[in-house]
Coordinates of C-alpha atoms in Angstrom, one line a residue:
Chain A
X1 CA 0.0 0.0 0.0
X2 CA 2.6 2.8 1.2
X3 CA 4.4 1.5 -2.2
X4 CA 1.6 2.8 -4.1
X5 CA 1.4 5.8 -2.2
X6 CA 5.2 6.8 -3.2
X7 CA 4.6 6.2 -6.3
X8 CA 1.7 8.8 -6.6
X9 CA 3.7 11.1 -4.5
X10 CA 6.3 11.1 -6.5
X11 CA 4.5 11.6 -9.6
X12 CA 2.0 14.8 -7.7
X13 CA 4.7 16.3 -5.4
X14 CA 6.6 19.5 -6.7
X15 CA 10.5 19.5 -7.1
X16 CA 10.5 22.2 -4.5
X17 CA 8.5 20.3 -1.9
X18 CA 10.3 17.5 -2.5
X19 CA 13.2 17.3 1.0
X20 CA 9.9 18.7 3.5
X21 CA 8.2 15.6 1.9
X22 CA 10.7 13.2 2.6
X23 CA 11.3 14.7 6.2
X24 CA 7.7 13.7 6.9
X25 CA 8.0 9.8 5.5
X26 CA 10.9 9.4 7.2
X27 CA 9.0 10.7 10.6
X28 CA 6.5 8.2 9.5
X29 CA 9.1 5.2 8.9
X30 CA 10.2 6.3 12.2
X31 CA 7.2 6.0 13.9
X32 CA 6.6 2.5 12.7
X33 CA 7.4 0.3 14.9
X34 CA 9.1 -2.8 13.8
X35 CA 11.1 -1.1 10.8
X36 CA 12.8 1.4 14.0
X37 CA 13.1 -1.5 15.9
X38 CA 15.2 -3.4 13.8
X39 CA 17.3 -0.6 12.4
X40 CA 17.6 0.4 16.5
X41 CA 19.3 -3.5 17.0
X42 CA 21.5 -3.5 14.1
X43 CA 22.9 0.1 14.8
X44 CA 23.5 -1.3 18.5
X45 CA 25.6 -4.1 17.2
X46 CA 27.8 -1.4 14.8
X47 CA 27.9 1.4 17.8
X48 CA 27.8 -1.0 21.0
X49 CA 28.9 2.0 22.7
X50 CA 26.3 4.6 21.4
X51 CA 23.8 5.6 24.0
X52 CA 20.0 5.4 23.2
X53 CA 19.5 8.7 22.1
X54 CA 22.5 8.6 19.4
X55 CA 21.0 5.4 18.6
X56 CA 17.7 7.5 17.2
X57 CA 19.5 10.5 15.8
X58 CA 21.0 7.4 13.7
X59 CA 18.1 5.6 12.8
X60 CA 16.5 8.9 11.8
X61 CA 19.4 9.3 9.4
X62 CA 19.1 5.4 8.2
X63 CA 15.6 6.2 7.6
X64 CA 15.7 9.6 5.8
X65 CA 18.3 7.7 3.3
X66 CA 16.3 4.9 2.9
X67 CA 13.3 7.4 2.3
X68 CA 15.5 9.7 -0.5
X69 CA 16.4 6.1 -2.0
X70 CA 13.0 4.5 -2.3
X71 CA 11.9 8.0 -4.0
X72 CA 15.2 8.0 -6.3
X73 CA 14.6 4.4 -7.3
X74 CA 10.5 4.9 -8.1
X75 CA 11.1 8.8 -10.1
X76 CA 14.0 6.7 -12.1
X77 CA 11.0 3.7 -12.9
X78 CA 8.0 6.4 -13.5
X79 CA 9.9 9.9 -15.0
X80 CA 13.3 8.6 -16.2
X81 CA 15.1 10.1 -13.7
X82 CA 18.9 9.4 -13.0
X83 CA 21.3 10.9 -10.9
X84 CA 24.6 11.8 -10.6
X85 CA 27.0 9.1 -10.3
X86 CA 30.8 9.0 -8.6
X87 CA 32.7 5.8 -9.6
X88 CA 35.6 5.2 -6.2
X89 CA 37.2 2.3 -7.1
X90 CA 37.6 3.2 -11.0
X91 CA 40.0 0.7 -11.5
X92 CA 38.3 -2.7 -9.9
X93 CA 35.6 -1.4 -12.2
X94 CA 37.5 -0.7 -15.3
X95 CA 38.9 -4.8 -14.5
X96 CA 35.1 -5.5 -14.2
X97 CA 34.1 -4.3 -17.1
X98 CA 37.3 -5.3 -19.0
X99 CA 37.7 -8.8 -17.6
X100 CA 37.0 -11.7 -20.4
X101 CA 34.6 -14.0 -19.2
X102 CA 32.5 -13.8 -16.8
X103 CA 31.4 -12.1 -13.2
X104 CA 30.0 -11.8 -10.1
X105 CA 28.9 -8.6 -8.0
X106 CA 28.3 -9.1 -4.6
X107 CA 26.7 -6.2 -2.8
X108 CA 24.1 -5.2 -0.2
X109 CA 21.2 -3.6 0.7
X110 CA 22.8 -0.2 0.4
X111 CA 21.6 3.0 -1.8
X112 CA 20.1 1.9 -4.7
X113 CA 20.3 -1.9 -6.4
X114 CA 18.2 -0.7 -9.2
X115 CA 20.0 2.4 -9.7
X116 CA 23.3 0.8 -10.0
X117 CA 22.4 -2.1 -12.0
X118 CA 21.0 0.4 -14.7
X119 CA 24.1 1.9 -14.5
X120 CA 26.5 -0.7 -15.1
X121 CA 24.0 -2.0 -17.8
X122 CA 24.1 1.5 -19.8
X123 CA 27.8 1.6 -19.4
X124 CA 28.5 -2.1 -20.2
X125 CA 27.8 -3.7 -23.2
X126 CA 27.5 -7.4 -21.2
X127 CA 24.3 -8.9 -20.0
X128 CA 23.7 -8.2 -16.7
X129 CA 21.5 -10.8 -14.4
X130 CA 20.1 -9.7 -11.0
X131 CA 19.4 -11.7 -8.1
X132 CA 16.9 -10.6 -5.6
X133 CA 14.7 -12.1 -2.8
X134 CA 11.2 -11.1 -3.5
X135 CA 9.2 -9.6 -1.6
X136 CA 7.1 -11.4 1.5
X137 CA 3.9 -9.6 0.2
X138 CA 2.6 -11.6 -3.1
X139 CA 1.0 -8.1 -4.0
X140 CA 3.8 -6.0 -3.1
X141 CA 6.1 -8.1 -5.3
X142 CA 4.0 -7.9 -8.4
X143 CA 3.8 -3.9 -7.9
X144 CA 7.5 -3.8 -7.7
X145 CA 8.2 -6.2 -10.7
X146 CA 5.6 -4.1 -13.2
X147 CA 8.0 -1.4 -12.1
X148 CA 10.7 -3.0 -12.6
X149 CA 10.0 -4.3 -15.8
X150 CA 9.0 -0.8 -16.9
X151 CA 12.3 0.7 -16.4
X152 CA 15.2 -1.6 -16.8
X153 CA 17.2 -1.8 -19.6
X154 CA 17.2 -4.6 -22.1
X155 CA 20.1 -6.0 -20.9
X156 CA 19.3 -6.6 -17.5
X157 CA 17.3 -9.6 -16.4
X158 CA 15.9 -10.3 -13.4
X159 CA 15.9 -13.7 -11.2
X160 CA 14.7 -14.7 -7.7
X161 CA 16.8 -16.7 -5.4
X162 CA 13.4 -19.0 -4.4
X163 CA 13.8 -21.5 -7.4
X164 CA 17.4 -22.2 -6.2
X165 CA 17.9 -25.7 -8.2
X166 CA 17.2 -24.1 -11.6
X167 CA 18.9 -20.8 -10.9
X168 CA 22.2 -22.1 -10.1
X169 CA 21.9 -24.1 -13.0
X170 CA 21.1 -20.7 -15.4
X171 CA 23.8 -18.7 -13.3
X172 CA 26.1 -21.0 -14.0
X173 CA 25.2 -20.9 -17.8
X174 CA 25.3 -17.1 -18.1
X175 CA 28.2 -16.4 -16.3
X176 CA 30.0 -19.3 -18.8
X177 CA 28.7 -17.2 -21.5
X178 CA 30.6 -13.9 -20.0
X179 CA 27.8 -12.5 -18.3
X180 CA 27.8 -10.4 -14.8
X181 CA 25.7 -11.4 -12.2
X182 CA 24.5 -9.7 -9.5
X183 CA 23.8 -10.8 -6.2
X184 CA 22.7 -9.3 -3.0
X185 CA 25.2 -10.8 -0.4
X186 CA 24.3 -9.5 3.5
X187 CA 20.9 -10.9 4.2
X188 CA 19.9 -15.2 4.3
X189 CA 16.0 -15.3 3.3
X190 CA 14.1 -18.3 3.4
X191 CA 15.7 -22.4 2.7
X192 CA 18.4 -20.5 0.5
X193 CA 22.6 -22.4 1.6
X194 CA 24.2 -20.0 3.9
X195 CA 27.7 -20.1 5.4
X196 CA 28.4 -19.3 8.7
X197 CA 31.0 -15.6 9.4
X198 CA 31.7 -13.0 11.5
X199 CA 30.1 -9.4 11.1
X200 CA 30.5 -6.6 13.7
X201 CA 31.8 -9.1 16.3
X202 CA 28.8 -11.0 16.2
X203 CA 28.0 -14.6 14.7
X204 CA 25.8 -14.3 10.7
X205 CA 24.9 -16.1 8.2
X206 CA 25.6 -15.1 4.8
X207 CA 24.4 -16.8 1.3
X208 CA 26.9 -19.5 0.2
X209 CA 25.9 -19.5 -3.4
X210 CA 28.1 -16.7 -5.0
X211 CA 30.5 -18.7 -3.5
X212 CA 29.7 -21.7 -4.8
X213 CA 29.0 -20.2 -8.2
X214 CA 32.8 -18.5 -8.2
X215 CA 34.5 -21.6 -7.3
X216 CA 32.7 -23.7 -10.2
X217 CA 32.7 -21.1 -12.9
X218 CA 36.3 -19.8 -11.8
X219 CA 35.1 -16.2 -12.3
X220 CA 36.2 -13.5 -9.9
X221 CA 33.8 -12.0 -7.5
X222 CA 33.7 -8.5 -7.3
X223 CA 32.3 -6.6 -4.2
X224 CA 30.9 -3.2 -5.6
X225 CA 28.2 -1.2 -3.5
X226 CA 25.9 2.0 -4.0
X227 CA 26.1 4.4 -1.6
X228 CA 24.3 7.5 -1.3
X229 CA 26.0 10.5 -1.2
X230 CA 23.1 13.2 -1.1
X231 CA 20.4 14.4 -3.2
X232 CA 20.4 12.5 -6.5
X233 CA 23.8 11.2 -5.8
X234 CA 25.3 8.1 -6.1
X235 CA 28.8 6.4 -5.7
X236 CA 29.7 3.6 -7.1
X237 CA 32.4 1.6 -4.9
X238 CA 34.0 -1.1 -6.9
X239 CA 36.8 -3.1 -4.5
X240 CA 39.3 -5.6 -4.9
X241 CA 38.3 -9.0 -6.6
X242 CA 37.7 -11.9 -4.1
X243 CA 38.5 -15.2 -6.1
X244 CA 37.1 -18.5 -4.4
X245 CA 39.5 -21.4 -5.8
X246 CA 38.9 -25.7 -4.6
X247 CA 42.4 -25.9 -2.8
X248 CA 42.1 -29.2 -1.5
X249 CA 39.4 -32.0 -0.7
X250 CA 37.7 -29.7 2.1
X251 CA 35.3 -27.6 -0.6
X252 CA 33.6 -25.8 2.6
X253 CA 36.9 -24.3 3.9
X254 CA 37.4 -23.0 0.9
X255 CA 33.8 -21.4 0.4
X256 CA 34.7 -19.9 3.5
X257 CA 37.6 -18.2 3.1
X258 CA 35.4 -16.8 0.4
X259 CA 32.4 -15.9 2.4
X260 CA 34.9 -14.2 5.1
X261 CA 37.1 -11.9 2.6
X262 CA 33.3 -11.1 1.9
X263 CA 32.4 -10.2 5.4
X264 CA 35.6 -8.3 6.0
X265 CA 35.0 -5.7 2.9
X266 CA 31.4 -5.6 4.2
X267 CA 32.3 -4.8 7.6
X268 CA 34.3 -2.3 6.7
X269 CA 31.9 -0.5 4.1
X270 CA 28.8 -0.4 6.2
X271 CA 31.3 1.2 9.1
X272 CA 31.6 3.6 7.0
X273 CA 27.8 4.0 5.5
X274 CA 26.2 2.5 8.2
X275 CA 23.5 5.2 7.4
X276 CA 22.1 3.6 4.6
X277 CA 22.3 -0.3 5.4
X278 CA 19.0 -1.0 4.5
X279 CA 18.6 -3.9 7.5
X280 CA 15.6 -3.7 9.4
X281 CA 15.8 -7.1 10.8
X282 CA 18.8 -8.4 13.2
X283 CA 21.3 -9.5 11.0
X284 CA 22.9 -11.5 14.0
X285 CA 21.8 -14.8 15.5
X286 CA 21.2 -14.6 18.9
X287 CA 23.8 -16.3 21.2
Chain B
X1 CA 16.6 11.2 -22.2
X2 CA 18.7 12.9 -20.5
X3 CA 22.3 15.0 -21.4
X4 CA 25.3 13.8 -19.2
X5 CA 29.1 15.1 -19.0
X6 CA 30.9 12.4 -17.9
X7 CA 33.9 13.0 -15.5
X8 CA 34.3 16.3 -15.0
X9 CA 33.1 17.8 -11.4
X10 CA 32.0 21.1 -13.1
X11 CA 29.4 19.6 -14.8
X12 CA 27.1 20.4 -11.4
X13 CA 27.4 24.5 -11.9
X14 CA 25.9 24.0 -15.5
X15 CA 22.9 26.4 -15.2
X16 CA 20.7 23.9 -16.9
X17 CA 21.0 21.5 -13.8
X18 CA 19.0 24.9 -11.8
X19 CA 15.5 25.1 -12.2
X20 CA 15.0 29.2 -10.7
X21 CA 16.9 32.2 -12.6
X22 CA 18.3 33.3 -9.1
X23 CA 20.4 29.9 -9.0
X24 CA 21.1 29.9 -12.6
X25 CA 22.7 33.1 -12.3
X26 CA 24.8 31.7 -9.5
X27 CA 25.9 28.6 -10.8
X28 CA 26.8 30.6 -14.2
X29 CA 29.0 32.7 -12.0
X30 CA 30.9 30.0 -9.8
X31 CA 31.1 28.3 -13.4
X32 CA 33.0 31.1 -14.9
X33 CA 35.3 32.1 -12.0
X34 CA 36.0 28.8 -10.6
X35 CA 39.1 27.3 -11.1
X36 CA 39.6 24.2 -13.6
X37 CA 38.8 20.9 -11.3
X38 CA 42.3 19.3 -10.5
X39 CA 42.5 15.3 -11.8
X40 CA 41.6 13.8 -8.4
X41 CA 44.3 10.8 -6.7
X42 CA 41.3 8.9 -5.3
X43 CA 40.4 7.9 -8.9
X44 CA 37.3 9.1 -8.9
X45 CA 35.1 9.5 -11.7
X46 CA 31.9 11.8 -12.4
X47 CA 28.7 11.4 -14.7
X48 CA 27.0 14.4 -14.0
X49 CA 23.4 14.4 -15.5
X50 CA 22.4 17.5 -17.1
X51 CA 18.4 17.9 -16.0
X52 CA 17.4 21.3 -14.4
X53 CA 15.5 19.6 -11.5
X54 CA 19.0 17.7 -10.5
X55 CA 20.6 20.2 -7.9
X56 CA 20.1 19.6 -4.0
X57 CA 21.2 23.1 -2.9
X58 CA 18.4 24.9 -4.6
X59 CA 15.6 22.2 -3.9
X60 CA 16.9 21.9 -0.4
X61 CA 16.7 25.8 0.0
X62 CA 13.4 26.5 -1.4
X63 CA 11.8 23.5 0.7
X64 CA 13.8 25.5 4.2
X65 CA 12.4 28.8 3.0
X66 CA 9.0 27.2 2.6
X67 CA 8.8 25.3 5.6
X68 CA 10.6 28.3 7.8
X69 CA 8.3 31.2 6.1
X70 CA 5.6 28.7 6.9
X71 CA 6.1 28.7 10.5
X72 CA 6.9 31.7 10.8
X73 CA 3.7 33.2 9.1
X74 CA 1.5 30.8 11.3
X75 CA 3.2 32.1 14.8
X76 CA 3.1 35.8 13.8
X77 CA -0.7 35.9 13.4
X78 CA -1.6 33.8 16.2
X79 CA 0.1 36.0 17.7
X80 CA -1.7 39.0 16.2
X81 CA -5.0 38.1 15.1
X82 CA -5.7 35.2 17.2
X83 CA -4.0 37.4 20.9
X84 CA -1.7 34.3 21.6
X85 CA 1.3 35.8 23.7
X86 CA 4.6 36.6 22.5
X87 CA 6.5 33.6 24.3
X88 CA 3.9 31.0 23.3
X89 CA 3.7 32.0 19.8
X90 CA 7.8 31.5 19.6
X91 CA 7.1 28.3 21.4
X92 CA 4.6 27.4 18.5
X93 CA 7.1 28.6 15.8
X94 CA 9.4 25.0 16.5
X95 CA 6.3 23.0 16.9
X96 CA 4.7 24.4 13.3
X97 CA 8.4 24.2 11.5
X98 CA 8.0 20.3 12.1
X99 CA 4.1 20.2 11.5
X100 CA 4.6 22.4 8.2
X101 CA 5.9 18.9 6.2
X102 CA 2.8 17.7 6.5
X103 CA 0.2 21.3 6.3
X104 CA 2.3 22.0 3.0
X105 CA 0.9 18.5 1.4
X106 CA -2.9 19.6 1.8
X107 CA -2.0 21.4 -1.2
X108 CA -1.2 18.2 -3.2
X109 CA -4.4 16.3 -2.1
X110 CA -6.4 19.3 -2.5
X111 CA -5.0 19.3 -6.4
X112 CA -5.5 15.4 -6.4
X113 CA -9.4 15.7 -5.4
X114 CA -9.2 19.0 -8.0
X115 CA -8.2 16.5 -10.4
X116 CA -10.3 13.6 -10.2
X117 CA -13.7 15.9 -9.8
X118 CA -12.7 17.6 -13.2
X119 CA -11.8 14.0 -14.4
X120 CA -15.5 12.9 -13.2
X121 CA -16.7 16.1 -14.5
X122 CA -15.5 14.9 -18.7
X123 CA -12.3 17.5 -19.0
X124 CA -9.3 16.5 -20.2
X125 CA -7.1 16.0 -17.4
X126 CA -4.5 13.6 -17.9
X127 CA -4.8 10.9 -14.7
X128 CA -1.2 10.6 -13.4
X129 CA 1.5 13.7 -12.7
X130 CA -0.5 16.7 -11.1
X131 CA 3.0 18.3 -10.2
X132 CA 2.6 21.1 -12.0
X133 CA -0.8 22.2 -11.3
X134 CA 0.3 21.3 -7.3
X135 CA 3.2 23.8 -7.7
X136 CA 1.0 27.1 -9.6
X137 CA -1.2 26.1 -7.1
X138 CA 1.2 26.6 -4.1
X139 CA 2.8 29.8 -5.9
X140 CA -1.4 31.6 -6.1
X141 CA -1.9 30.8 -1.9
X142 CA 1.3 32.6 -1.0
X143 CA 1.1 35.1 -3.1
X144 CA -2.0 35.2 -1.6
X145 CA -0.9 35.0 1.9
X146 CA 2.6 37.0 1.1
X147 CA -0.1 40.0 -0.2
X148 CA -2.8 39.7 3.0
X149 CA 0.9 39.8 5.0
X150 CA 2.2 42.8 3.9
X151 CA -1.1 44.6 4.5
X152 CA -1.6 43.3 8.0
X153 CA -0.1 44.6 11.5
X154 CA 3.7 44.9 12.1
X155 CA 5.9 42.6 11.9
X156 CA 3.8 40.7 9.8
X157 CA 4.3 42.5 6.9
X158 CA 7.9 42.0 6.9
X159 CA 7.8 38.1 5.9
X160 CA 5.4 39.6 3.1
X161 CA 8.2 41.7 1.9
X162 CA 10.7 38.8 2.3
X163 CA 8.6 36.9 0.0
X164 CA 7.7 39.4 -2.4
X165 CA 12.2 40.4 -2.3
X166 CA 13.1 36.7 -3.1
X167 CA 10.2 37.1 -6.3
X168 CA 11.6 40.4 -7.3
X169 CA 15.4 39.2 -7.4
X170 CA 14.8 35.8 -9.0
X171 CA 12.6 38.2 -12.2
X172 CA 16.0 40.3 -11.8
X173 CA 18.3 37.0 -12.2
X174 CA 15.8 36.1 -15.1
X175 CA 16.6 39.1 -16.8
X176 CA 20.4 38.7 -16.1
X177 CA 20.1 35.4 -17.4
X178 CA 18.5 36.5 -20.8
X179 CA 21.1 39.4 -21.4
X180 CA 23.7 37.1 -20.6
X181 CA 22.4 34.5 -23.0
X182 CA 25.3 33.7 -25.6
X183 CA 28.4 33.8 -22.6
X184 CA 26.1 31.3 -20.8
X185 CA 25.4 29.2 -23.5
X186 CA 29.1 29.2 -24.7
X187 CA 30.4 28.2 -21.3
X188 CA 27.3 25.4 -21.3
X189 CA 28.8 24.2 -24.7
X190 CA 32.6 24.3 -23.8
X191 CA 31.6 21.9 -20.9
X192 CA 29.1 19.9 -22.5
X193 CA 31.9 19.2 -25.5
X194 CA 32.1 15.5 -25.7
X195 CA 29.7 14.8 -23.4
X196 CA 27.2 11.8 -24.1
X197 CA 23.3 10.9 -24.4
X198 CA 22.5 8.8 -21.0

């Protein structure tokens, strides 16, 4: 429903109204309950030292991002809109976009997925496959893939990670024929394999199957993240290559090592952006 | 489709990324007497999108001035016209600059239900993006409100002059903007050399 409400928002609501909009969704975001809850955990677990009331001030902030990037990500489906983009990184992404055969982004729930996809398919000229956990909401996830359809380029194609047999099966396929794929690597949802790491100190799981997929397709994984930097402003972070090669007879030590150089550049990154790590559920098991 | 000029920073102080003449003007002038952005050692690169609703500063400053001349408005003639005191109606002034977010979007629903009467009613109204008739709209109230403001009690005729200073220096900008026509779009076009369709 509030889906549907952005979207007419954002299709009624002058340029100039625009931030005193967004202030009052983000009051309202704030106000709900489980989403300020969940932010409130995770931001504990990244600040254990912050007291309660920094905790808010920074799930204000979380929230007023996630706002401007919901907004960003339905004017670029309905108007066309795209922002301005930063590349940090340039040369992981120049070896992205140069290297041979094929690829695999790793990233997270961080600025804009859509946003960044569109961009690397515009500035590409390889097919681009995204992975993403649909939405819980059957109605909700056929409002945002008429949207999604609406505005993505031909070269980007969309999967779900819910049909993992098959998937695996066409990931490894595309990425034999050169092509990137993306996939959202900080959140387990659902029956999908997980690996057990460390984030922030505490025990997580994250998904074993870009891992999996690097080590049988021998292509490199590449972390690379959107971040926000302000009104209608992106950066694209592109960091080193994490390759995930069978080293001996124990294949799970070796997905691993993978899934840990993973958590360490993720660590590091939402440190640093911690303001728009879209997580509103604890990404920790509890002890 | 949209115009971008790929990695250059100065692409953001091309006038046509401003939508009002005031900011125009000011971008135009920090475009010609900035100096030449230095390669960066971070390796950064830029695609700066050419689209006069892309800069932050001028929608982030209207949507202040709004919410703040809002407030302000609101406090001053309780103050006057309703006999709230002095100290409460500065007390009010904080709780109305958050409220205002939300009083300022009456405007867009009252546009929406507009809309959808006229729709009901057989005009031609197209079903979808009301932004513009939201914004003339908004501009007719405070005029409106800017006008009954400057012919009211002191000192609320002072944020009816504010109003009516900011209107007078953007038409002044506009006609800046016109005069200077060809050394703007030469500077636009010396940028925008090589840039790309996005």
């Amino acid at each position: 429903m509030w889906r549907k409400v952005l979207r007419w928002a954002v299709l009624n609501v002058p340029i100039c109204f625009e931030p005193a909009v967004i202030a009052f969704w983000t009051s309202l975001f704030f106000l709900w309950r489980p989403i300020r809850r969940g932010a409130m955990v995770n931001l504990r677990a990244i600040f254990p030292r912050s007291t309660v009331l920094s905790i808010l001030f920074r799930t204000y902030r979380l929230l007023w991002n996630f706002a401007w990037t919901i907004t960003d990500n339905v004017r670029f489906s309905e108007l066309g809109t795209v922002p301005d983009w930063e590349f940090a990184g340039f040369e992981h992404y120049q070896r992205l976009q140069s290297h041979p055969g094929g690829a695999i982004i790793l990233t997270a729930h961080m600025g804009s997925y859509d946003l960044g996809a569109q961009l690397l398919a515009m500035r590409g000229d390889r097919k681009l496959t995204i992975v993403r956990a649909p939405e819980p909401d059957p109605e909700t996830q056929e409002f945002e893939s008429r949207a999604y359809q609406r505005s993505t380029a031909a070269s980007v194609r969309t999967d779900y990670n819910t049909r993992t047999a098959a998937l695996a099966l066409d990931l490894v396929i595309a990425l034999q024929a050169g092509e990137i794929v993306a996939i959202q690597g900080d959140r387990v949802t659902g029956a999908i394999a997980s690996l057990s790491s460390q984030l922030f100190g505490h025990s997580t799981l994250l998904p074993s199957g870009p891992f999996a997929l690097a080590m049988a397709t021998g292509v490199p994984i590449y972390p690379l993240f959107v971040i926000r930097l302000g009104r209608r402003h992106y950066r694209l972070l592109t960091c080193e290559a994490i390759s995930v090669e069978r080293t001996g007879r124990d294949r799970d030590s070796d997905l691993r090592r993978g899934a840990m150089a993973w958590s360490v550049t993720l660590e590091s990154v939402i440190r640093d952006h911690w303001y728009q790590w879209y997580t509103f559920e604890p990404f920790y098991q509890a002890s | 489709m949209m115009k971008a000029h790929v990695e250059l920073a100065e692409g953001r102080w091309l006038p046509s990324r401003y939508r009002y003449a005031m900011f125009r003007l000011t971008a135009f002038l920090i475009l010609r007497w900035r100096a030449p952005h230095q390669a960066s050692s971070t390796n950064l690169r830029y695609v700066v999108i050419i689209d006069r609703d892309q800069n932050p500063i001028e929608s982030f400053a209207f949507s202040l001035f709004l919410v703040t001349w809002g407030a302000a408005y609101a406090s001053v003639a309780a103050m006057l016209y309703w006999g709230v005191r002095p100290a409460v109606a500065a007390g009010l002034f904080p709780i109305l600059f958050i409220l205002m977010p939300l009083i300022v979007q009456v405007v867009l629903y009252v546009v929406a239900g507009l809309m959808a009467v006229s729709r009901r009613a057989g005009l031609p109204v197209a079903d979808t993006n009301h932004a513009v008739q939201t914004a003339v709209l908004f501009l007719v109230i405070s005029v409106v409100a800017a006008m009954a403001a400057g012919s009211g009690r002191f000192p609320l005729p002072i944020l009816g002059w504010i109003w009516f200073a900011l209107l007078g220096l953007n038409a002044v900008a506009a006609v800046l903007m016109r005069l200077l026509g060809k050394p703007v779009q030469a500077a636009e076009a010396h940028l925008l050399e090589g840039s790309s369709e996005f």
